Coordinates of C-alpha atoms and ligand atoms in Angstrom, one line a residue:
M1 CA 9.7 -52.5 -8.7
Q2 CA 7.9 -51.7 -5.8
I3 CA 7.9 -48.3 -7.2
I4 CA 6.4 -49.4 -10.4
T5 CA 3.9 -50.8 -8.8
L6 CA 3.0 -48.0 -6.5
F7 CA 2.7 -45.7 -9.2
P8 CA -0.8 -46.7 -10.5
I9 CA -1.5 -46.0 -6.5
V10 CA -0.2 -42.6 -5.9
S11 CA -1.4 -40.7 -8.3
A12 CA -4.5 -42.4 -8.2
L13 CA -4.1 -40.3 -4.7
L14 CA -3.3 -37.2 -5.7
L15 CA -6.0 -37.0 -8.6
A16 CA -8.6 -37.8 -5.4
L17 CA -6.3 -35.5 -3.7
A18 CA -6.7 -32.5 -6.1
A19 CA -10.3 -33.6 -7.0
N20 CA -11.3 -32.9 -3.6
A21 CA -10.2 -29.0 -3.7
E22 CA -13.4 -26.7 -2.8
V23 CA -14.0 -23.7 -5.6
Y24 CA -16.8 -22.0 -3.6
F25 CA -17.3 -19.3 -6.5
K26 CA -15.5 -18.8 -9.6
E27 CA -16.9 -16.1 -12.3
Q28 CA -15.2 -15.7 -16.0
F29 CA -18.1 -14.0 -17.6
L30 CA -18.1 -16.4 -20.9
D31 CA -21.7 -16.3 -21.0
G32 CA -23.1 -13.1 -22.6
D33 CA -25.4 -11.5 -20.5
A34 CA -26.2 -13.8 -18.2
W35 CA -23.2 -12.1 -15.4
K36 CA -26.2 -9.6 -14.7
T37 CA -28.3 -12.7 -13.4
R38 CA -25.5 -13.3 -10.8
W39 CA -24.3 -9.8 -10.1
L40 CA -26.6 -7.1 -8.1
N41 CA -25.7 -3.7 -8.5
S42 CA -26.3 -2.2 -4.8
E43 CA -29.1 0.4 -5.1
H44 CA -28.0 2.7 -2.0
K45 CA -26.9 5.0 -4.1
S46 CA -28.9 6.4 -7.0
D47 CA -25.9 7.5 -9.1
Y48 CA -23.6 4.3 -8.7
G49 CA -20.8 4.2 -12.0
Q50 CA -21.9 0.9 -14.5
F51 CA -20.0 -1.8 -15.3
K52 CA -19.9 -3.4 -18.8
L53 CA -18.9 -6.3 -20.1
T54 CA -15.6 -6.3 -22.4
A55 CA -12.1 -7.4 -23.0
G56 CA -11.0 -4.1 -23.4
N57 CA -8.7 -2.3 -26.6
F58 CA -6.8 -5.3 -26.3
Y59 CA -6.5 -8.5 -24.8
G60 CA -5.2 -12.1 -25.5
D61 CA -8.7 -13.4 -26.2
A62 CA -11.7 -11.6 -27.5
E63 CA -13.6 -13.9 -25.7
K64 CA -11.9 -15.3 -22.5
D65 CA -11.4 -11.7 -21.5
K66 CA -14.1 -10.4 -21.5
G67 CA -14.7 -9.0 -17.8
L68 CA -16.2 -6.5 -16.0
Q69 CA -15.0 -2.7 -16.9
S70 CA -15.7 0.9 -14.7
S71 CA -17.3 2.9 -17.8
Q72 CA -17.8 6.5 -15.8
D73 CA -15.4 8.6 -14.5
A74 CA -15.7 9.7 -11.4
H75 CA -18.2 7.5 -10.0
F76 CA -18.8 5.3 -7.2
Y77 CA -19.2 1.6 -7.9
A78 CA -21.3 -1.2 -5.8
T79 CA -21.8 -4.6 -7.6
S80 CA -21.5 -7.9 -5.8
A81 CA -22.3 -11.8 -6.8
R82 CA -23.2 -14.6 -4.0
F83 CA -22.6 -18.0 -3.4
E84 CA -22.7 -20.7 -1.2
P85 CA -22.1 -19.5 2.5
F86 CA -18.8 -21.5 3.9
S87 CA -16.6 -21.5 6.4
N88 CA -13.1 -21.6 6.1
E89 CA -12.7 -23.3 9.8
G90 CA -9.4 -25.5 9.4
K91 CA -8.2 -24.8 5.6
P92 CA -6.7 -22.2 3.6
L93 CA -9.0 -19.8 1.5
V94 CA -7.6 -18.4 -1.4
I95 CA -9.1 -15.2 -3.2
Q96 CA -7.8 -14.4 -6.3
F97 CA -8.9 -12.8 -9.8
T98 CA -7.2 -10.3 -12.4
V99 CA -6.8 -6.6 -12.5
K100 CA -6.7 -4.3 -16.1
H101 CA -5.9 -0.9 -15.6
E102 CA -5.9 -0.4 -19.6
Q103 CA -6.9 3.4 -19.0
K104 CA -4.3 3.7 -17.0
I105 CA -5.5 4.9 -13.8
D106 CA -4.9 8.4 -11.9
C107 CA -6.8 7.0 -8.7
G108 CA -9.1 4.3 -8.1
G109 CA -9.5 1.1 -6.4
G110 CA -9.1 -2.2 -8.1
Y111 CA -9.8 -4.6 -5.3
V112 CA -12.1 -6.7 -4.0
K113 CA -14.4 -6.8 -1.2
V114 CA -15.5 -10.5 0.3
F115 CA -18.8 -10.7 2.8
P116 CA -20.6 -12.3 5.6
A117 CA -23.7 -14.2 3.8
D118 CA -26.5 -12.1 5.4
L119 CA -25.3 -8.8 3.7
N120 CA -28.1 -7.4 1.6
Q121 CA -26.5 -7.4 -1.7
A122 CA -29.4 -3.8 -2.8
D123 CA -27.6 -1.9 -0.4
M124 CA -24.2 -2.8 0.0
H125 CA -22.5 0.7 0.1
G126 CA -18.8 1.6 1.6
D127 CA -19.6 1.2 5.3
S128 CA -21.1 -2.4 4.9
Q129 CA -19.6 -4.9 7.2
Y130 CA -17.3 -7.1 5.3
Y131 CA -15.2 -10.1 6.5
I132 CA -11.7 -9.7 3.9
M133 CA -10.9 -6.4 1.8
F134 CA -8.1 -7.6 -0.5
G135 CA -6.4 -6.2 -3.9
P136 CA -4.7 -2.8 -5.4
D137 CA -6.0 0.9 -4.4
I138 CA -3.8 3.1 -6.4
C139 CA -4.1 7.1 -6.7
G140 CA -1.9 9.5 -7.4
Y141 CA 2.0 8.9 -7.2
S142 CA 1.9 7.7 -3.2
T143 CA -0.6 5.5 -2.9
K144 CA 0.1 2.3 -4.9
K145 CA -0.8 -0.3 -2.8
V146 CA -2.0 -4.3 -2.4
H147 CA -4.6 -3.1 0.4
V148 CA -5.5 -6.7 2.5
I149 CA -7.5 -5.7 5.6
F150 CA -9.3 -8.3 8.3
N151 CA -12.3 -7.8 10.3
Y152 CA -11.7 -8.9 13.6
K153 CA -14.3 -8.9 15.9
G154 CA -15.8 -6.4 14.5
K155 CA -13.4 -4.4 13.3
N156 CA -11.3 -3.6 10.3
H157 CA -7.2 -4.0 10.5
L158 CA -5.4 -2.8 7.9
I159 CA -2.0 -4.9 7.4
K160 CA 1.2 -2.8 8.9
K161 CA 3.2 -3.9 5.8
D162 CA 3.5 -2.3 2.4
I163 CA 2.9 -4.3 -0.4
K164 CA 3.3 -2.5 -3.7
C165 CA 0.5 -3.1 -6.4
K166 CA 1.3 -3.6 -10.2
D167 CA 0.2 0.2 -12.1
D168 CA 0.7 0.1 -15.9
E169 CA -1.8 -1.2 -18.4
L170 CA -1.8 -5.0 -18.7
T171 CA -3.1 -7.7 -16.7
H172 CA -2.2 -8.8 -13.9
L173 CA -3.5 -11.5 -11.1
Y174 CA -4.3 -11.3 -7.4
T175 CA -4.3 -13.5 -4.9
L176 CA -4.6 -13.7 -1.0
I177 CA -4.1 -17.3 1.0
L178 CA -5.2 -17.6 4.1
N179 CA -3.5 -20.2 6.0
P180 CA -5.4 -22.0 9.0
D181 CA -2.0 -22.1 11.2
Q182 CA -2.9 -18.4 10.6
T183 CA 0.3 -17.4 8.1
Y184 CA -1.3 -15.9 4.7
E185 CA 0.5 -15.3 1.3
V186 CA 0.1 -12.9 -1.4
K187 CA 0.5 -13.4 -5.2
I188 CA 1.0 -11.2 -7.8
D189 CA 1.0 -12.6 -11.1
N190 CA 1.3 -16.2 -9.5
E191 CA 4.6 -15.4 -7.4
K192 CA 4.9 -14.3 -3.7
V193 CA 4.9 -10.7 -3.1
E194 CA 4.5 -11.0 1.2
S195 CA 3.8 -13.5 3.9
G196 CA 4.0 -14.0 7.4
S197 CA 1.6 -14.7 10.0
L198 CA -1.1 -12.7 11.0
E199 CA -0.7 -11.8 14.9
E200 CA 2.9 -10.6 13.7
D201 CA 1.5 -8.4 10.7
W202 CA -1.8 -7.3 11.8
D203 CA -2.4 -5.0 15.5
F204 CA -5.4 -7.6 16.2
L205 CA -4.9 -8.2 19.9
P206 CA -3.6 -6.2 22.1
P207 CA 0.7 -6.8 22.6
K208 CA 1.7 -9.4 24.7
K209 CA 4.1 -7.7 26.5
I210 CA 3.6 -4.2 28.2
K211 CA 5.5 -2.2 30.8
D212 CA 5.4 -2.8 34.1
P213 CA 3.0 0.2 35.4
E214 CA 4.6 -0.9 39.4
A215 CA 7.7 -0.8 38.3
K216 CA 9.7 2.8 39.2
K217 CA 13.1 4.0 38.2
P218 CA 14.5 4.3 41.7
E219 CA 15.3 8.0 42.8
D220 CA 18.8 7.1 43.9
W221 CA 19.2 5.4 40.0
D222 CA 22.4 7.1 38.4
D223 CA 22.1 6.9 34.6
R224 CA 25.1 9.4 33.8
A225 CA 27.3 7.6 32.4
K226 CA 30.6 10.8 32.7
I227 CA 30.7 13.0 35.9
D228 CA 32.7 16.5 36.2
D229 CA 36.4 15.8 37.8
E230 CA 35.8 17.4 41.2
S231 CA 39.9 17.8 41.2
D232 CA 39.7 19.6 38.6
T233 CA 39.7 23.9 38.6
K234 CA 40.1 27.0 36.4
P235 CA 42.9 27.7 35.7
E236 CA 43.9 31.9 36.2
D237 CA 44.1 33.1 33.1
W238 CA 41.2 31.1 31.6
D239 CA 39.2 34.1 31.2
K240 CA 40.2 36.9 28.6
P241 CA 37.4 39.1 27.4
E242 CA 35.2 37.5 24.1
N243 CA 35.8 40.1 21.8
I244 CA 39.0 42.9 21.5
P245 CA 39.2 46.1 20.2
D246 CA 41.3 45.9 17.3
P247 CA 44.6 46.6 17.3
D248 CA 45.1 47.2 13.8
A249 CA 42.0 50.2 13.1
K250 CA 43.3 53.1 13.0
K251 CA 41.5 56.6 14.4
P252 CA 41.1 58.3 10.1
D253 CA 42.3 61.3 9.1
D254 CA 39.4 63.2 8.5
W255 CA 37.7 62.0 12.3
D256 CA 36.6 65.5 13.7
E257 CA 35.3 64.8 17.4
D258 CA 33.0 67.6 17.6
M259 CA 30.6 66.3 14.3
D260 CA 31.1 62.3 14.7
G261 CA 31.7 61.8 19.1
E262 CA 34.5 60.1 20.1
W263 CA 36.4 57.8 17.6
E264 CA 36.7 54.2 19.1
P265 CA 38.2 51.0 16.9
A266 CA 35.7 48.4 15.9
V267 CA 36.0 45.1 17.5
I268 CA 37.4 41.8 16.4
P269 CA 37.0 38.5 18.0
N270 CA 40.0 37.3 20.9
P271 CA 41.7 35.0 19.3
E272 CA 43.0 34.0 23.2
Y273 CA 39.2 33.9 24.1
K274 CA 38.8 30.6 25.4
G275 CA 35.1 30.0 25.8
E276 CA 33.8 29.0 29.4
W277 CA 35.5 26.5 31.4
K278 CA 34.5 22.8 32.1
P279 CA 35.8 20.4 34.1
K280 CA 37.0 17.5 32.9
Q281 CA 35.1 14.2 32.4
I282 CA 35.5 11.5 34.3
D283 CA 33.8 8.0 34.6
N284 CA 31.2 7.7 36.7
P285 CA 31.6 5.3 39.5
N286 CA 28.4 4.9 41.0
Y287 CA 26.8 3.9 37.6
K288 CA 24.6 1.9 37.1
G289 CA 23.7 2.0 33.2
I290 CA 20.3 2.8 31.2
W291 CA 17.5 1.7 33.6
V292 CA 14.9 -0.3 31.4
H293 CA 11.8 -0.1 32.2
P294 CA 10.7 -4.1 33.4
E295 CA 8.2 -5.7 31.7
I296 CA 5.1 -8.0 32.4
D297 CA 2.3 -9.9 30.2
N298 CA 0.1 -7.8 29.5
P299 CA -3.6 -8.9 31.2
E300 CA -5.6 -7.6 28.1
Y301 CA -3.5 -10.2 25.9
S302 CA -4.9 -13.9 25.3
P303 CA -4.1 -16.0 21.9
D304 CA -6.5 -16.6 19.6
A305 CA -6.5 -19.0 17.5
E306 CA -9.5 -18.3 15.0
I307 CA -8.5 -15.1 13.6
Y308 CA -8.2 -16.4 10.3
K309 CA -11.1 -17.9 10.1
F310 CA -14.9 -16.4 8.9
D311 CA -18.3 -18.2 9.7
N312 CA -20.0 -17.1 6.9
I313 CA -18.6 -16.3 4.0
G314 CA -20.9 -15.7 1.0
V315 CA -21.1 -12.1 -1.3
I316 CA -18.0 -11.2 -3.4
G317 CA -18.5 -7.5 -4.2
L318 CA -16.3 -4.4 -6.1
D319 CA -17.1 -1.7 -3.8
L320 CA -15.3 0.8 -5.0
W321 CA -14.1 4.6 -6.1
Q322 CA -12.4 5.6 -9.9
V323 CA -11.9 8.4 -11.3
K324 CA -10.7 7.4 -14.6
S325 CA -13.3 4.5 -15.7
G326 CA -11.6 1.9 -17.6
T327 CA -10.6 -1.5 -14.7
I328 CA -11.6 -5.0 -16.0
F329 CA -12.2 -7.2 -13.4
D330 CA -12.4 -11.1 -14.6
N331 CA -11.1 -14.5 -13.1
F332 CA -12.5 -14.3 -9.4
F333 CA -11.9 -17.3 -7.7
I334 CA -12.7 -18.4 -4.0
T335 CA -11.2 -21.9 -3.3
D336 CA -9.3 -24.1 -0.4
D337 CA -7.1 -25.5 -2.3
V338 CA -4.1 -23.2 -3.3
K339 CA -2.4 -25.6 -6.6
E340 CA -6.1 -25.4 -7.9
A341 CA -6.0 -21.5 -7.9
E342 CA -2.4 -21.1 -9.4
D343 CA -4.0 -23.9 -12.3
F344 CA -6.7 -21.8 -12.7
G345 CA -4.2 -18.7 -12.6
N346 CA -2.1 -20.0 -15.3
E347 CA -4.8 -20.8 -17.1
T348 CA -6.7 -17.7 -17.5
W349 CA -4.0 -14.8 -17.0
G350 CA -1.1 -17.0 -18.0
A351 CA -2.6 -17.9 -20.9
T352 CA -3.8 -14.9 -22.1
K353 CA -0.8 -12.9 -21.1
G354 CA 1.1 -13.2 -23.7
P355 CA -1.2 -12.2 -26.2
E356 CA -2.4 -9.4 -24.6
K357 CA 1.3 -7.6 -24.1
K358 CA 1.6 -8.2 -27.6
M359 CA -1.1 -6.4 -29.2
K360 CA -1.1 -3.6 -27.1
E361 CA 2.6 -3.4 -27.8
E362 CA 1.8 -3.3 -31.7
Q363 CA -1.3 -1.4 -31.0
D364 CA 1.7 1.3 -29.0
E365 CA 3.9 0.9 -32.1
K366 CA 1.0 2.1 -34.4
K367 CA 0.2 5.2 -32.6
R368 CA 3.8 6.2 -32.3
K369 CA 3.9 5.6 -35.5
E370 CA 1.2 7.6 -37.0
E371 CA 2.4 10.7 -34.3
E372 CA 5.5 10.7 -36.2
E373 CA 3.5 10.7 -39.5
K374 CA 1.5 13.8 -38.1
N375 CA 4.6 15.7 -36.5
K376 CA 6.6 15.0 -40.0
E377 CA 3.8 16.4 -41.9
Q378 CA 3.3 19.3 -39.7
S379 CA 7.0 20.3 -39.4
T380 CA 6.9 19.9 -43.6
E381 CA 3.2 23.1 -43.6
A382 CA 5.6 24.7 -41.3
D383 CA 8.7 25.2 -43.6
E384 CA 6.5 26.1 -46.4
G385 CA 5.4 29.2 -44.1
E386 CA 2.1 28.3 -43.0
E387 CA 1.3 28.4 -39.3
E388 CA 0.6 25.9 -37.3
E389 CA -0.4 25.2 -34.1
D390 CA 1.4 21.9 -32.3
E391 CA -0.8 19.1 -31.6
G392 CA 1.0 16.5 -31.6
E393 CA 1.3 16.5 -28.0
E394 CA -1.6 14.0 -26.1
E395 CA -4.3 16.8 -24.8
E396 CA -5.4 13.2 -22.5
E397 CA -2.2 13.0 -20.1
E398 CA -3.3 15.8 -18.1
E399 CA -6.0 14.3 -16.1
D400 CA -7.4 16.0 -12.5
E401 CA -5.8 14.8 -9.2
T402 CA -7.5 16.5 -7.3
D403 CA -9.9 13.7 -6.6
E404 CA -8.8 12.4 -4.3
S405 CA -9.5 8.7 -2.5
P406 CA -11.9 8.8 -0.3
E407 CA -9.7 6.4 1.7
E408 CA -7.5 7.6 4.8
E409 CA -4.3 6.0 4.8
G410 CA -3.1 4.7 7.6
D411 CA -7.0 4.8 10.2
P412 CA -8.4 1.3 10.1
D413 CA -11.5 3.0 10.4
A414 CA -11.3 4.6 7.3
L415 CA -12.1 3.2 4.4
P416 CA -13.5 3.6 1.5
K417 CA -16.7 5.6 2.3
D418 CA -19.0 6.7 -0.1
E419 CA -20.9 9.3 2.0
L420 CA -18.7 12.0 1.6
Ligands
NAG1 C1 1.7 -22.3 -12.9 O1 2.8 -22.0 -14.3 C2 4.0 -21.2 -14.1 C3 4.9 -20.8 -15.0 O2 4.7 -21.8 -16.3 C4 4.7 -22.8 -13.6 O3 6.3 -22.6 -13.0 C5 3.5 -23.5 -12.3 O4 4.1 -24.7 -11.7 C6 2.4 -23.4 -12.6 N1 1.4 -24.0 -11.6 C7 0.3 -25.0 -11.9 C8 0.0 -25.2 -10.7 O5 0.9 -26.0 -12.9

């Protein structure tokens, strides 16, 4: 009975909790051209690529799936949107958006950067200081990863784990969760792909322990497990020549000593040769084991419970380079509530992914049939004796991949630069 009477109260409480979710930023591009008043293109360079609003070549919903699409090949892009500044102190921070590389991306960024509110948006560029960089990055076959970069005390730190990103042409949902207990989680399509702790998975702090600089291996430390057996001696008959004259060799009948010189038989390896003599090995009675360098607490290390904290979050931006353009960014969502973000992901990406895939498959099937028809016609024409070049192959597949992402892997300072 009590459970039943409590139920409305509990639900009301849950509702209240859900309603408490703070949504700092939400952008679905549902109001036509109005996004242009919210997103500001950087003027740091004069030739940034243009984003256009479109749902692309295939989609689940012609209106809802409209997002910002990069529209010029081999261009840098730099645009950003502002929101009421906030601090994530003591609260989770969730950054989420969708990416669709419908162009079969060869090389280009698909990530967002989250900036301090004092960013000069009109001058945003590759070196502008940011708090967080998150999302997929693809270049050739070797780079297909999800970046998770945090700025800590003015320096950018890359995650040490390798997180693979999606590389197909469909829309995918990327979510980063940063918790005040200094743990994090990365989700793709609302499923966890990586998680852990900030301290372990990035090099924010110097190591906790270091080798004691005072400690040295004692001079008389014997780390030889085996030694020569002193009582062992070389047998008298050990030494034999390594090579001997071939006993089967015969002087050829027509050998002329005047002409050919003195005949000598060829040499062959001596079957009795035993190599260099070495004494037997015995256990070393003085063996002390491998010397282990003692460690001490690193005086440079001091724990920091606020690595996760960003005081003045206020701008989200797309600052990236693309060789083959066509990527669509949509459904940006920044909140302090993990479930709210999951819900939003379900309502947006979750609702349109099925129909989108279906439309794509139908288009692919139609294309395949057209190719087939074309090839059939051509082979009939060829049979009729006409010479015909085979144009059935897509020539667009061969894209130049020499353009490298402006990013150098592994080096935390080598972040996307637009001044190359
Ligand atoms: C989102 O959708 C998935 C799959 O349908 C479901 O398991 C999950 O509970 C949903 N999340 C929310 C917050 O409703």
